[in-house]
């Protein structure tokens, strides 16, 4: 896959760190990587956003692009409206991803929040952009109780859009997993209708960048270029 969208079952579940792990793994294989953030919310102009964090962790070889930035930490459509700025359209996202794919081996498109968060007043979502791009969507999920329902709903939505889901990655795997988290390793593939493709350990984003890059392939399955 030359373009891979990355979504989550919610916010603050490890999408950016997972994106960085995917980028670091691809770079270790000698592949060129670009990361596209269609809408960055909750970050003021001049402040480092999610793409800067990916570069910090994965390496300066990663090319980044950001289509819009809104200062308030809200859904993109809401943040755009309140800021008096134009929203990001799914056509723009698909076009930007295709342009990056023309000169990179892998383009990672990181969404905002969950799959069906609105990007504009028409109700367009990341799923619409992925469908236009003809690209699969990787789902990043929580480890513990409650994640099976969220993953199942996200996978169901992807199927309704006709978008492929290659699998699920746990975005923050605890060092001492609870019973629910341990059971979810078996149950997540059934909920998603797709394989479990990785576990990023909690606190991975706090590792020194060199250590992060060295360890990232071990967190991901071979289908994502990893060794897990």
XYZ file of C-alpha atoms in Angstrom:
228
model
C 0.000 0.000 0.000
C 1.414 3.373 -0.972
C -1.224 5.384 0.923
C -2.473 4.322 4.339
C -4.997 6.285 6.380
C -4.713 6.052 10.171
C -7.811 6.543 12.291
C -8.733 5.786 15.863
C -11.673 4.736 17.940
C -11.424 8.072 19.752
C -9.005 10.767 20.833
C -5.772 10.430 22.807
C -5.360 6.731 22.085
C -1.992 6.757 20.355
C -2.661 7.604 16.690
C 0.294 9.961 16.363
C 2.767 7.637 18.091
C 1.471 4.733 15.983
C 1.913 6.847 12.867
C 5.472 7.592 13.973
C 6.124 3.878 14.510
C 4.836 3.108 11.010
C 7.043 5.843 9.568
C 10.136 4.726 11.496
C 9.614 1.131 10.395
C 9.297 2.112 6.748
C 12.362 4.352 6.929
C 14.365 1.488 8.430
C 13.548 -0.485 5.279
C 14.898 2.307 3.110
C 11.480 3.541 2.021
C 10.633 7.213 1.595
C 7.807 8.396 3.834
C 5.418 11.354 3.935
C 2.870 12.122 6.644
C -0.237 14.141 5.865
C -2.336 15.733 8.608
C -5.500 17.035 6.928
C -6.698 19.084 9.894
C -4.646 19.949 12.964
C -6.820 21.223 15.799
C -5.966 22.605 19.210
C -2.594 23.984 18.130
C -1.843 27.638 17.469
C 0.101 28.915 14.488
C 3.813 28.337 14.914
C 3.405 25.628 17.552
C 4.507 22.045 16.825
C 1.633 19.774 15.860
C 1.234 16.052 15.295
C 3.435 15.968 12.202
C 6.281 17.577 14.149
C 5.970 14.837 16.754
C 6.169 12.180 14.032
C 9.343 13.777 12.680
C 10.850 14.015 16.169
C 10.252 10.327 16.833
C 10.693 8.769 13.381
C 13.377 11.016 11.935
C 13.933 14.144 9.863
C 13.688 12.153 6.630
C 9.902 12.184 6.963
C 8.244 14.789 4.748
C 5.142 16.350 6.267
C 2.126 18.271 5.059
C -0.750 19.936 6.869
C -3.815 21.173 4.998
C -5.429 23.268 7.733
C -4.839 24.324 11.318
C -7.476 25.465 13.781
C -6.588 26.772 17.258
C -9.377 25.227 19.332
C -9.268 21.513 20.305
C -12.540 20.580 18.638
C -13.767 18.469 15.756
C -12.388 19.921 12.489
C -15.765 21.141 11.204
C -16.581 22.847 14.506
C -13.094 24.286 14.894
C -13.145 25.666 11.346
C -16.550 27.284 11.842
C -15.569 28.897 15.128
C -12.305 30.175 13.681
C -14.031 31.596 10.622
C -11.760 29.512 8.393
C -12.600 27.243 5.462
C -13.002 23.551 6.250
C -10.979 20.747 4.716
C -12.842 18.852 2.009
C -12.354 15.117 1.381
C -11.391 15.886 -2.208
C -8.506 18.030 -0.954
C -7.298 15.229 1.313
C -7.402 12.618 -1.449
C -5.653 14.975 -3.883
C -2.900 15.845 -1.391
C -2.329 12.163 -0.590
C -2.058 11.291 -4.282
C 0.402 14.110 -4.876
C 2.639 12.891 -2.033
C 2.326 9.288 -3.211
C 3.778 10.273 -6.572
C 7.138 10.934 -4.907
C 7.104 8.711 -1.794
C 6.949 4.992 -1.168
C 4.522 5.401 1.732
C 2.080 8.174 2.615
C 0.454 8.083 6.045
C -2.687 10.182 6.471
C -3.478 10.747 10.143
C -7.049 11.639 10.958
C -8.456 13.723 13.805
C -10.259 11.843 16.555
C -12.404 8.971 15.335
C -13.352 7.858 11.850
C -16.664 9.712 11.554
C -15.607 13.062 13.005
C -16.944 15.754 10.690
C -14.504 17.686 8.539
C -17.008 20.091 6.989
C -20.576 21.314 7.209
C -21.706 18.632 4.749
C -20.729 15.895 7.183
C -17.720 14.629 5.221
C -15.401 12.366 7.197
C -12.020 10.684 6.933
C -13.844 7.666 5.522
C -15.033 9.797 2.584
C -11.458 10.897 1.911
C -10.145 7.331 2.098
C -12.832 6.145 -0.307
C -11.929 8.885 -2.789
C -8.242 8.019 -2.410
C -8.915 4.297 -2.813
C -6.798 3.728 0.296
C -7.163 1.395 3.290
C -7.708 2.641 6.831
C -5.745 1.263 9.787
C -7.624 1.433 13.095
C -5.796 2.404 16.289
C -7.601 1.229 19.404
C -7.387 1.296 23.172
C -6.229 -1.783 25.021
C -8.839 -2.370 27.696
C -12.501 -2.565 28.533
C -14.882 -0.908 26.064
C -12.656 -1.110 23.024
C -14.377 -4.082 21.366
C -17.583 -2.140 20.747
C -15.702 0.908 19.461
C -13.602 -1.204 17.099
C -16.640 -3.113 15.847
C -18.505 0.140 15.128
C -15.492 1.641 13.332
C -15.052 -1.502 11.215
C -18.765 -1.540 10.410
C -18.585 2.084 9.291
C -15.586 1.352 7.062
C -17.419 -1.525 5.408
C -20.448 0.708 4.810
C -18.150 3.136 2.968
C -16.582 0.312 0.968
C -13.163 1.029 2.516
C -10.730 -1.749 3.391
C -9.412 -2.152 6.933
C -6.097 -4.044 6.950
C -6.172 -4.416 10.719
C -5.988 -2.951 14.198
C -3.082 -1.635 16.258
C -3.321 -1.119 20.010
C -2.026 2.402 20.433
C -0.891 2.170 24.057
C -0.302 -1.322 25.413
C 0.082 -1.234 29.212
C 3.104 -2.698 30.934
C 0.757 -4.532 33.314
C -2.326 -5.333 31.176
C -5.600 -6.032 32.924
C -7.740 -9.092 32.221
C -9.826 -7.237 29.630
C -6.742 -6.085 27.750
C -5.295 -9.589 27.672
C -8.581 -11.051 26.430
C -8.841 -8.329 23.789
C -5.767 -9.682 22.021
C -7.954 -12.623 21.031
C -11.221 -10.742 20.614
C -10.130 -7.613 18.701
C -9.655 -9.412 15.352
C -13.164 -10.823 15.597
C -14.611 -7.413 16.458
C -12.783 -5.750 13.578
C -13.085 -8.530 11.039
C -9.385 -7.881 10.476
C -6.141 -8.979 12.164
C -4.377 -7.455 15.126
C -1.294 -5.864 13.537
C 0.582 -4.451 16.473
C 0.895 -3.203 20.030
C 2.679 0.064 20.726
C 3.775 0.105 24.363
C 2.489 2.834 26.640
C 5.004 5.616 27.022
C 6.604 4.864 23.657
C 6.359 8.522 22.720
C 8.559 9.413 25.692
C 11.440 7.198 24.548
C 14.578 8.863 23.181
C 14.104 9.100 19.394
C 16.976 6.737 18.649
C 15.527 4.074 20.914
C 12.040 4.638 19.470
C 13.327 4.077 15.926
C 15.229 0.952 16.894
C 12.264 -0.614 18.693
C 9.384 0.442 16.420
C 9.589 -2.519 13.979
C 9.164 -4.908 16.916
C 5.808 -3.367 17.771
C 4.261 -4.004 14.343
C 3.350 -7.115 12.381
C 5.033 -8.027 9.074
C 1.951 -6.779 7.192
C 2.983 -3.289 8.349
C 6.678 -3.895 7.717
C 7.441 -4.918 11.282
C 8.858 -8.012 12.917
C 6.349 -8.666 15.721
